[in-house]
PDB file of C-alpha atoms in Angstrom:
ATOM      1  CA  MET V 154       0.000   0.000   0.000  1.00 61.00           C
ATOM      2  CA  LYS V 155       2.965   2.329   0.560  1.00 60.00           C
ATOM      3  CA  GLN V 156       3.457   2.405  -3.206  1.00 61.00           C
ATOM      4  CA  ASN V 157      -0.186   3.316  -3.928  1.00 86.00           C
ATOM      5  CA  PRO V 158      -1.090   6.976  -3.196  1.00 88.00           C
ATOM      6  CA  GLU V 159      -4.773   6.394  -4.017  1.00 91.00           C
ATOM      7  CA  LYS V 160      -5.064   3.644  -1.402  1.00 90.00           C
ATOM      8  CA  LEU V 161      -3.194   5.758   1.139  1.00 90.00           C
ATOM      9  CA  GLU V 162      -5.742   8.514   0.647  1.00 95.00           C
ATOM     10  CA  ARG V 163      -8.748   6.193   0.549  1.00 96.00           C
ATOM     11  CA  TYR V 164      -7.915   4.533   3.870  1.00 97.00           C
ATOM     12  CA  ALA V 165      -6.228   7.504   5.552  1.00 96.00           C
ATOM     13  CA  ARG V 166      -8.867   7.859   8.290  1.00 96.00           C
ATOM     14  CA  GLN V 167      -8.385   4.211   9.241  1.00 96.00           C
ATOM     15  CA  CYS V 168      -4.619   3.998   8.935  1.00 95.00           C
ATOM     16  CA  VAL V 169      -4.149   6.904  11.329  1.00 96.00           C
ATOM     17  CA  MET V 170      -5.788   4.813  14.058  1.00 96.00           C
ATOM     18  CA  PRO V 171      -3.188   2.950  16.163  1.00 95.00           C
ATOM     19  CA  GLU V 172      -5.476  -0.116  16.254  1.00 95.00           C
ATOM     20  CA  ILE V 173      -5.196  -0.389  12.462  1.00 96.00           C
ATOM     21  CA  GLY V 174      -2.276   1.432  10.848  1.00 95.00           C
ATOM     22  CA  GLU V 175      -0.872   0.401   7.490  1.00 95.00           C
ATOM     23  CA  ALA V 176      -0.124  -3.111   8.719  1.00 96.00           C
ATOM     24  CA  GLY V 177      -3.740  -3.597   9.755  1.00 97.00           C
ATOM     25  CA  GLN V 178      -4.951  -2.202   6.454  1.00 97.00           C
ATOM     26  CA  GLU V 179      -2.798  -4.713   4.624  1.00 97.00           C
ATOM     27  CA  ARG V 180      -4.276  -7.449   6.796  1.00 98.00           C
ATOM     28  CA  LEU V 181      -7.782  -6.376   5.787  1.00 98.00           C
ATOM     29  CA  ALA V 182      -6.760  -6.395   2.133  1.00 97.00           C
ATOM     30  CA  GLU V 183      -5.642 -10.004   2.495  1.00 98.00           C
ATOM     31  CA  SER V 184      -8.809 -11.100   4.304  1.00 98.00           C
ATOM     32  CA  ARG V 185     -11.880 -12.912   2.985  1.00 98.00           C
ATOM     33  CA  VAL V 186     -15.383 -12.442   4.423  1.00 98.00           C
ATOM     34  CA  LEU V 187     -18.551 -14.226   3.305  1.00 98.00           C
ATOM     35  CA  VAL V 188     -21.871 -12.399   3.631  1.00 98.00           C
ATOM     36  CA  VAL V 189     -24.783 -14.847   3.497  1.00 98.00           C
ATOM     37  CA  GLY V 190     -27.754 -12.823   2.325  1.00 98.00           C
ATOM     38  CA  ALA V 191     -27.709  -9.613   0.283  1.00 98.00           C
ATOM     39  CA  GLY V 192     -30.762  -8.127   1.974  1.00 97.00           C
ATOM     40  CA  GLY V 193     -31.424  -5.801   4.882  1.00 97.00           C
ATOM     41  CA  LEU V 194     -28.520  -6.990   7.029  1.00 98.00           C
ATOM     42  CA  GLY V 195     -26.143  -7.998   4.260  1.00 98.00           C
ATOM     43  CA  SER V 196     -26.431  -4.659   2.477  1.00 98.00           C
ATOM     44  CA  PRO V 197     -24.891  -2.415   5.173  1.00 98.00           C
ATOM     45  CA  ALA V 198     -22.486  -5.162   6.254  1.00 98.00           C
ATOM     46  CA  ALA V 199     -21.095  -5.628   2.744  1.00 98.00           C
ATOM     47  CA  PHE V 200     -21.080  -1.874   2.058  1.00 98.00           C
ATOM     48  CA  TYR V 201     -18.898  -1.126   5.079  1.00 98.00           C
ATOM     49  CA  LEU V 202     -16.618  -4.113   4.531  1.00 98.00           C
ATOM     50  CA  ALA V 203     -15.965  -2.891   0.989  1.00 98.00           C
ATOM     51  CA  ALA V 204     -15.452   0.686   2.157  1.00 98.00           C
ATOM     52  CA  ALA V 205     -12.995  -0.522   4.793  1.00 98.00           C
ATOM     53  CA  GLY V 206     -10.937  -2.359   2.186  1.00 98.00           C
ATOM     54  CA  VAL V 207     -11.593  -5.999   3.050  1.00 98.00           C
ATOM     55  CA  GLY V 208      -9.890  -7.641   0.068  1.00 98.00           C
ATOM     56  CA  THR V 209     -12.394 -10.357  -0.844  1.00 98.00           C
ATOM     57  CA  ILE V 210     -16.090 -10.226  -0.076  1.00 98.00           C
ATOM     58  CA  GLY V 211     -18.285 -13.180  -0.934  1.00 98.00           C
ATOM     59  CA  ILE V 212     -22.018 -12.618  -1.432  1.00 98.00           C
ATOM     60  CA  ALA V 213     -24.295 -15.662  -1.262  1.00 98.00           C
ATOM     61  CA  ASP V 214     -27.945 -15.213  -2.242  1.00 98.00           C
ATOM     62  CA  GLY V 215     -30.248 -16.888  -4.747  1.00 97.00           C
ATOM     63  CA  ASP V 216     -32.938 -14.200  -4.733  1.00 97.00           C
ATOM     64  CA  VAL V 217     -33.692 -11.344  -7.135  1.00 98.00           C
ATOM     65  CA  VAL V 218     -34.294  -7.689  -6.299  1.00 98.00           C
ATOM     66  CA  ALA V 219     -37.940  -6.790  -5.606  1.00 97.00           C
ATOM     67  CA  CYS V 220     -39.533  -3.399  -5.091  1.00 97.00           C
ATOM     68  CA  SER V 221     -40.416  -4.263  -1.479  1.00 96.00           C
ATOM     69  CA  ASN V 222     -36.697  -4.815  -0.759  1.00 96.00           C
ATOM     70  CA  LEU V 223     -35.671  -1.236  -1.490  1.00 97.00           C
ATOM     71  CA  GLN V 224     -36.919   0.222   1.806  1.00 96.00           C
ATOM     72  CA  ARG V 225     -34.021  -1.435   3.608  1.00 97.00           C
ATOM     73  CA  GLN V 226     -31.754  -3.321   1.168  1.00 97.00           C
ATOM     74  CA  ILE V 227     -29.476  -0.437   0.230  1.00 97.00           C
ATOM     75  CA  LEU V 228     -27.184  -2.416  -2.064  1.00 98.00           C
ATOM     76  CA  HIS V 229     -29.939  -2.362  -4.693  1.00 98.00           C
ATOM     77  CA  THR V 230     -31.683   0.287  -6.785  1.00 98.00           C
ATOM     78  CA  THR V 231     -35.024   0.710  -8.520  1.00 98.00           C
ATOM     79  CA  GLU V 232     -33.669   0.039 -11.996  1.00 98.00           C
ATOM     80  CA  ARG V 233     -32.277  -3.303 -10.785  1.00 98.00           C
ATOM     81  CA  ILE V 234     -35.644  -4.805  -9.855  1.00 98.00           C
ATOM     82  CA  GLY V 235     -35.620  -8.364 -11.198  1.00 98.00           C
ATOM     83  CA  MET V 236     -31.804  -8.563 -11.226  1.00 98.00           C
ATOM     84  CA  PRO V 237     -30.123 -11.285  -9.120  1.00 98.00           C
ATOM     85  CA  LYS V 238     -29.149  -9.751  -5.798  1.00 98.00           C
ATOM     86  CA  THR V 239     -25.593 -11.042  -6.081  1.00 98.00           C
ATOM     87  CA  ALA V 240     -25.124  -9.252  -9.418  1.00 98.00           C
ATOM     88  CA  SER V 241     -26.624  -6.055  -8.033  1.00 98.00           C
ATOM     89  CA  ALA V 242     -24.398  -6.262  -4.955  1.00 98.00           C
ATOM     90  CA  GLN V 243     -21.313  -6.787  -7.097  1.00 98.00           C
ATOM     91  CA  LYS V 244     -22.096  -3.689  -9.188  1.00 98.00           C
ATOM     92  CA  THR V 245     -22.607  -1.536  -6.100  1.00 98.00           C
ATOM     93  CA  LEU V 246     -19.558  -2.718  -4.186  1.00 98.00           C
ATOM     94  CA  SER V 247     -17.229  -2.555  -7.189  1.00 98.00           C
ATOM     95  CA  ALA V 248     -18.383   0.998  -7.901  1.00 98.00           C
ATOM     96  CA  LEU V 249     -17.670   1.963  -4.293  1.00 98.00           C
ATOM     97  CA  ASN V 250     -14.232   0.332  -4.117  1.00 98.00           C
ATOM     98  CA  PRO V 251     -12.611  -1.144  -7.240  1.00 97.00           C
ATOM     99  CA  HIS V 252      -9.789  -2.584  -5.116  1.00 96.00           C
ATOM    100  CA  VAL V 253     -12.175  -5.088  -3.517  1.00 98.00           C
ATOM    101  CA  HIS V 254     -12.740  -8.479  -5.164  1.00 98.00           C
ATOM    102  CA  VAL V 255     -16.421  -9.430  -4.970  1.00 98.00           C
ATOM    103  CA  VAL V 256     -17.140 -13.156  -5.340  1.00 98.00           C
ATOM    104  CA  THR V 257     -20.746 -14.021  -6.103  1.00 98.00           C
ATOM    105  CA  HIS V 258     -22.478 -17.234  -5.067  1.00 98.00           C
ATOM    106  CA  PRO V 259     -25.813 -16.742  -6.901  1.00 98.00           C
ATOM    107  CA  PHE V 260     -27.669 -19.578  -5.223  1.00 97.00           C
ATOM    108  CA  TYR V 261     -29.196 -20.456  -1.898  1.00 96.00           C
ATOM    109  CA  LEU V 262     -26.926 -22.239   0.529  1.00 97.00           C
ATOM    110  CA  ASN V 263     -28.094 -25.599   1.775  1.00 96.00           C
ATOM    111  CA  GLU V 264     -26.801 -28.675   3.580  1.00 96.00           C
ATOM    112  CA  GLN V 265     -25.064 -29.871   0.419  1.00 96.00           C
ATOM    113  CA  ASN V 266     -23.098 -26.780  -0.564  1.00 97.00           C
ATOM    114  CA  ILE V 267     -22.581 -24.594   2.492  1.00 98.00           C
ATOM    115  CA  LEU V 268     -19.443 -26.302   3.797  1.00 98.00           C
ATOM    116  CA  SER V 269     -17.669 -26.054   0.458  1.00 98.00           C
ATOM    117  CA  VAL V 270     -18.580 -22.363   0.174  1.00 98.00           C
ATOM    118  CA  ILE V 271     -17.510 -21.250   3.653  1.00 98.00           C
ATOM    119  CA  GLN V 272     -14.215 -23.152   3.695  1.00 97.00           C
ATOM    120  CA  SER V 273     -12.264 -20.484   1.773  1.00 97.00           C
ATOM    121  CA  TYR V 274     -13.382 -17.567   3.983  1.00 98.00           C
ATOM    122  CA  ASP V 275     -11.863 -16.228   7.179  1.00 98.00           C
ATOM    123  CA  PHE V 276     -15.140 -15.006   8.660  1.00 98.00           C
ATOM    124  CA  VAL V 277     -18.858 -15.484   7.946  1.00 98.00           C
ATOM    125  CA  ILE V 278     -21.672 -12.964   8.368  1.00 98.00           C
ATOM    126  CA  ASP V 279     -25.122 -14.476   8.903  1.00 98.00           C
ATOM    127  CA  ALA V 280     -27.401 -11.935   7.214  1.00 98.00           C
ATOM    128  CA  THR V 281     -30.360 -14.290   6.744  1.00 96.00           C
ATOM    129  CA  ASP V 282     -33.834 -13.844   8.165  1.00 90.00           C
ATOM    130  CA  ARG V 283     -35.139 -17.326   8.951  1.00 91.00           C
ATOM    131  CA  MET V 284     -34.492 -19.401  12.043  1.00 92.00           C
ATOM    132  CA  GLU V 285     -33.781 -22.629  10.163  1.00 93.00           C
ATOM    133  CA  ASN V 286     -31.171 -20.865   8.048  1.00 95.00           C
ATOM    134  CA  LYS V 287     -29.473 -19.331  11.058  1.00 96.00           C
ATOM    135  CA  LEU V 288     -29.243 -22.767  12.618  1.00 96.00           C
ATOM    136  CA  LEU V 289     -27.760 -24.171   9.405  1.00 97.00           C
ATOM    137  CA  ILE V 290     -25.100 -21.430   9.269  1.00 98.00           C
ATOM    138  CA  ASN V 291     -24.335 -21.940  12.948  1.00 98.00           C
ATOM    139  CA  ASP V 292     -23.982 -25.693  12.625  1.00 97.00           C
ATOM    140  CA  ALA V 293     -21.871 -25.434   9.465  1.00 98.00           C
ATOM    141  CA  CYS V 294     -19.526 -22.890  11.048  1.00 98.00           C
ATOM    142  CA  VAL V 295     -19.191 -24.889  14.260  1.00 98.00           C
ATOM    143  CA  LEU V 296     -18.442 -28.094  12.342  1.00 97.00           C
ATOM    144  CA  ALA V 297     -15.978 -26.283  10.044  1.00 98.00           C
ATOM    145  CA  LYS V 298     -14.468 -24.245  12.911  1.00 97.00           C
ATOM    146  CA  LYS V 299     -15.298 -20.940  11.231  1.00 98.00           C
ATOM    147  CA  PRO V 300     -16.010 -17.747  13.199  1.00 98.00           C
ATOM    148  CA  PHE V 301     -19.244 -15.952  12.362  1.00 98.00           C
ATOM    149  CA  VAL V 302     -21.510 -13.168  13.559  1.00 98.00           C
ATOM    150  CA  HIS V 303     -25.272 -13.559  13.879  1.00 98.00           C
ATOM    151  CA  ALA V 304     -27.812 -10.756  13.730  1.00 98.00           C
ATOM    152  CA  GLY V 305     -31.573 -10.678  13.676  1.00 96.00           C
ATOM    153  CA  VAL V 306     -33.987  -7.752  13.344  1.00 96.00           C
ATOM    154  CA  LEU V 307     -37.719  -7.251  13.637  1.00 91.00           C
ATOM    155  CA  ARG V 308     -39.708  -4.024  13.723  1.00 91.00           C
ATOM    156  CA  ALA V 309     -37.327  -1.539  15.428  1.00 94.00           C
ATOM    157  CA  GLY V 310     -35.267  -3.990  17.468  1.00 95.00           C
ATOM    158  CA  GLY V 311     -32.381  -6.333  16.887  1.00 96.00           C
ATOM    159  CA  GLN V 312     -29.759  -8.625  18.355  1.00 97.00           C
ATOM    160  CA  ILE V 313     -26.147  -9.491  17.549  1.00 98.00           C
ATOM    161  CA  MET V 314     -23.706 -12.133  18.807  1.00 98.00           C
ATOM    162  CA  THR V 315     -20.383 -13.516  17.589  1.00 98.00           C
ATOM    163  CA  TYR V 316     -19.080 -17.064  17.668  1.00 98.00           C
ATOM    164  CA  VAL V 317     -15.386 -17.906  17.652  1.00 98.00           C
ATOM    165  CA  PRO V 318     -14.466 -21.616  17.812  1.00 96.00           C
ATOM    166  CA  GLU V 319     -13.577 -22.825  21.305  1.00 90.00           C
ATOM    167  CA  GLN V 320     -14.054 -19.366  22.807  1.00 94.00           C
ATOM    168  CA  GLY V 321     -17.719 -19.133  23.696  1.00 93.00           C
ATOM    169  CA  PRO V 322     -21.278 -20.328  23.126  1.00 97.00           C
ATOM    170  CA  CYS V 323     -22.742 -20.795  19.669  1.00 97.00           C
ATOM    171  CA  PHE V 324     -26.159 -19.739  18.415  1.00 97.00           C
ATOM    172  CA  ARG V 325     -27.656 -23.105  19.388  1.00 96.00           C
ATOM    173  CA  CYS V 326     -26.408 -22.735  22.959  1.00 96.00           C
ATOM    174  CA  ILE V 327     -28.792 -19.799  23.340  1.00 94.00           C
ATOM    175  CA  PHE V 328     -31.670 -20.460  20.956  1.00 92.00           C
ATOM    176  CA  GLU V 329     -31.469 -24.274  20.911  1.00 88.00           C
ATOM    177  CA  ASP V 330     -33.646 -25.618  18.088  1.00 85.00           C
ATOM    178  CA  MET V 331     -36.513 -24.789  15.778  1.00 77.00           C
ATOM    179  CA  PRO V 332     -39.587 -23.681  17.736  1.00 74.00           C
ATOM    180  CA  GLU V 333     -42.700 -25.795  17.378  1.00 63.00           C
ATOM    181  CA  GLU V 334     -44.673 -22.835  16.013  1.00 66.00           C
ATOM    182  CA  LYS V 335     -43.482 -20.847  12.998  1.00 71.00           C
ATOM    183  CA  LEU V 336     -42.099 -17.486  14.038  1.00 66.00           C
ATOM    184  CA  PRO V 337     -43.510 -14.315  12.436  1.00 66.00           C
ATOM    185  CA  GLY V 338     -41.133 -12.537  10.080  1.00 70.00           C
ATOM    186  CA  CYS V 339     -40.661  -9.035   8.738  1.00 74.00           C
ATOM    187  CA  ALA V 340     -43.400  -9.544   6.151  1.00 76.00           C
ATOM    188  CA  GLN V 341     -45.887 -10.143   8.973  1.00 80.00           C
ATOM    189  CA  VAL V 342     -44.828  -7.606  11.618  1.00 83.00           C
ATOM    190  CA  GLY V 343     -42.586  -5.208   9.684  1.00 81.00           C
ATOM    191  CA  VAL V 344     -39.083  -3.820  10.036  1.00 91.00           C
ATOM    192  CA  LEU V 345     -37.531  -0.375   9.809  1.00 93.00           C
ATOM    193  CA  GLY V 346     -34.668  -0.136   7.355  1.00 95.00           C
ATOM    194  CA  MET V 347     -32.576   1.740   9.907  1.00 96.00           C
ATOM    195  CA  THR V 348     -32.891  -1.224  12.273  1.00 97.00           C
ATOM    196  CA  ALA V 349     -31.242  -3.491   9.722  1.00 97.00           C
ATOM    197  CA  GLY V 350     -28.666  -0.762   9.102  1.00 97.00           C
ATOM    198  CA  ILE V 351     -27.657  -0.685  12.760  1.00 97.00           C
ATOM    199  CA  ALA V 352     -27.383  -4.468  13.056  1.00 98.00           C
ATOM    200  CA  GLY V 353     -25.632  -4.979   9.712  1.00 98.00           C
ATOM    201  CA  SER V 354     -23.106  -2.258  10.521  1.00 98.00           C
ATOM    202  CA  ALA V 355     -22.425  -3.931  13.863  1.00 98.00           C
ATOM    203  CA  GLN V 356     -21.824  -7.216  12.041  1.00 98.00           C
ATOM    204  CA  ALA V 357     -19.260  -5.525   9.795  1.00 98.00           C
ATOM    205  CA  MET V 358     -17.587  -4.081  12.887  1.00 98.00           C
ATOM    206  CA  GLU V 359     -17.364  -7.530  14.469  1.00 98.00           C
ATOM    207  CA  ALA V 360     -15.812  -8.927  11.292  1.00 98.00           C
ATOM    208  CA  VAL V 361     -13.198  -6.161  11.099  1.00 98.00           C
ATOM    209  CA  LYS V 362     -12.322  -6.505  14.796  1.00 98.00           C
ATOM    210  CA  TYR V 363     -11.842 -10.236  14.359  1.00 98.00           C
ATOM    211  CA  LEU V 364      -9.689  -9.826  11.252  1.00 98.00           C
ATOM    212  CA  LEU V 365      -7.508  -7.215  12.947  1.00 98.00           C
ATOM    213  CA  GLY V 366      -7.364  -8.983  16.301  1.00 97.00           C
ATOM    214  CA  THR V 367      -8.381  -5.818  18.124  1.00 97.00           C
ATOM    215  CA  GLY V 368     -11.234  -4.645  20.309  1.00 97.00           C
ATOM    216  CA  GLU V 369     -13.687  -6.755  22.283  1.00 97.00           C
ATOM    217  CA  LEU V 370     -15.868  -9.129  20.312  1.00 98.00           C
ATOM    218  CA  LEU V 371     -19.427 -10.086  21.210  1.00 98.00           C
ATOM    219  CA  VAL V 372     -18.262 -13.582  22.129  1.00 98.00           C
ATOM    220  CA  GLY V 373     -20.151 -14.899  25.132  1.00 97.00           C
ATOM    221  CA  LYS V 374     -22.534 -11.953  24.884  1.00 97.00           C
ATOM    222  CA  LEU V 375     -25.826 -11.106  23.212  1.00 97.00           C
ATOM    223  CA  LEU V 376     -26.281  -7.452  22.311  1.00 98.00           C
ATOM    224  CA  THR V 377     -29.897  -6.330  21.985  1.00 98.00           C
ATOM    225  CA  PHE V 378     -31.175  -2.905  21.022  1.00 97.00           C
ATOM    226  CA  ASP V 379     -34.475  -1.065  20.698  1.00 97.00           C
ATOM    227  CA  GLY V 380     -34.361   1.515  17.936  1.00 95.00           C
ATOM    228  CA  PHE V 381     -37.383   3.432  19.241  1.00 96.00           C
ATOM    229  CA  SER V 382     -35.713   4.134  22.597  1.00 96.00           C
ATOM    230  CA  LEU V 383     -32.092   3.664  21.474  1.00 94.00           C
ATOM    231  CA  GLN V 384     -31.532   1.509  24.532  1.00 97.00           C
ATOM    232  CA  VAL V 385     -28.800  -1.092  24.215  1.00 97.00           C
ATOM    233  CA  ARG V 386     -28.254  -4.075  26.496  1.00 97.00           C
ATOM    234  CA  ILE V 387     -25.427  -6.600  26.503  1.00 97.00           C
ATOM    235  CA  LEU V 388     -26.411  -9.876  28.119  1.00 96.00           C
ATOM    236  CA  PRO V 389     -23.481 -12.026  29.285  1.00 96.00           C
ATOM    237  CA  ILE V 390     -23.671 -15.672  28.216  1.00 94.00           C
ATOM    238  CA  PRO V 391     -20.174 -16.767  29.196  1.00 85.00           C
ATOM    239  CA  HIS V 392     -20.512 -20.538  28.951  1.00 90.00           C
ATOM    240  CA  ARG V 393     -21.469 -23.017  26.289  1.00 93.00           C
ATOM    241  CA  ALA V 394     -24.633 -24.982  26.991  1.00 94.00           C
ATOM    242  CA  PRO V 395     -23.555 -28.359  28.437  1.00 94.00           C
ATOM    243  CA  ASN V 396     -26.014 -30.185  26.190  1.00 93.00           C
ATOM    244  CA  CYS V 397     -25.701 -28.054  23.060  1.00 95.00           C
ATOM    245  CA  ARG V 398     -26.506 -30.294  20.112  1.00 95.00           C
ATOM    246  CA  VAL V 399     -23.553 -29.115  18.032  1.00 96.00           C
ATOM    247  CA  CYS V 400     -20.743 -27.625  20.127  1.00 95.00           C
ATOM    248  CA  SER V 401     -20.829 -29.539  23.430  1.00 93.00           C
ATOM    249  CA  SER V 402     -19.150 -32.793  24.348  1.00 91.00           C
ATOM    250  CA  ASN V 403     -22.642 -34.325  24.164  1.00 89.00           C
ATOM    251  CA  ALA V 404     -23.320 -33.054  20.641  1.00 93.00           C
ATOM    252  CA  ASP V 405     -25.444 -35.268  18.427  1.00 94.00           C
ATOM    253  CA  ILE V 406     -25.279 -33.099  15.292  1.00 94.00           C
ATOM    254  CA  LYS V 407     -22.318 -34.404  13.324  1.00 94.00           C
ATOM    255  CA  SER V 408     -23.570 -33.425   9.862  1.00 94.00           C
ATOM    256  CA  LEU V 409     -26.092 -31.083   8.247  1.00 95.00           C
ATOM    257  CA  ALA V 410     -28.497 -33.814   7.169  1.00 92.00           C
ATOM    258  CA  TRP V 411     -31.198 -32.450   9.495  1.00 90.00           C
ATOM    259  CA  TYR V 412     -31.566 -29.388   7.270  1.00 88.00           C
ATOM    260  CA  GLY V 413     -32.293 -31.391   4.157  1.00 84.00           C
ATOM    261  CA  LYS V 414     -34.971 -33.393   5.967  1.00 79.00           C
ATOM    262  CA  TYR V 415     -36.471 -30.221   7.434  1.00 77.00           C
ATOM    263  CA  ARG V 416     -36.424 -28.411   4.106  1.00 71.00           C
ATOM    264  CA  LYS V 417     -38.214 -31.244   2.335  1.00 67.00           C
ATOM    265  CA  SER V 418     -40.793 -31.757   5.067  1.00 66.00           C
ATOM    266  CA  GLU V 419     -41.553 -28.043   5.360  1.00 63.00           C
ATOM    267  CA  ALA V 420     -41.132 -27.231   1.654  1.00 55.00           C
ATOM    268  CA  HIS V 421     -38.785 -24.364   2.570  1.00 51.00           C
ATOM    269  CA  HIS V 422     -36.256 -22.740   0.283  1.00 52.00           C
ATOM    270  CA  GLU V 423     -32.574 -22.907   1.020  1.00 53.00           C
ATOM    271  CA  VAL V 424     -30.738 -20.218   2.972  1.00 56.00           C
ATOM    272  CA  ARG V 425     -32.047 -16.804   2.031  1.00 50.00           C
TER     273      ARG V 425
END
């Protein structure tokens, strides 16, 4: 980067920070982050990762841009309605920062392909909006020993937590398994775009902190926020659940076969 004046100027406000510096900026440039979902959470997360100079950003999504997405999915524009979200995301991110390599995975992740996709990335961002998909990402990352950050939003509130292998509880430790009754989603109860913006930005921050090895990650903690009151709480969850189905010594989930059976029985799409 020392030989590139444009990069020095682009990242000047980061490089001046002692937690980053030019060495940290080079580390970001060599890093690879996968964003699963190019929607409300994935949009701000990917935007800020690209702006920060993360060298390779993977975008996994099998959906196309719809008009109803545009209230919160800021990677996309009106003229791109009907375009695959991965293609739209690539256009936006490349226009923002041509130094970033955007890898598109224009399909839904499932039990058959997720492990092969995540293996080449240093960090995974769960930007999906369905419980079964969050469990799949969690289980895949735990089995593959990949760090990831979860976020979920609804109406004006959200939650974020980070998993690092062998350092704290996973998503299943807290939320266990699929509830018996189907949970309402954003289409039923609504969501403010700014809510997704807050959570997605926090996910990007977690990814950058992990890649740089600086700051305090949300490992062993669940951050919740209410956008209407701007109250933030951090709930300590310091220990893994002793009977967690995937990360404990008593784990019974050794593969992702459960997702395929669930998907077929419930006629659900893959991760989206």
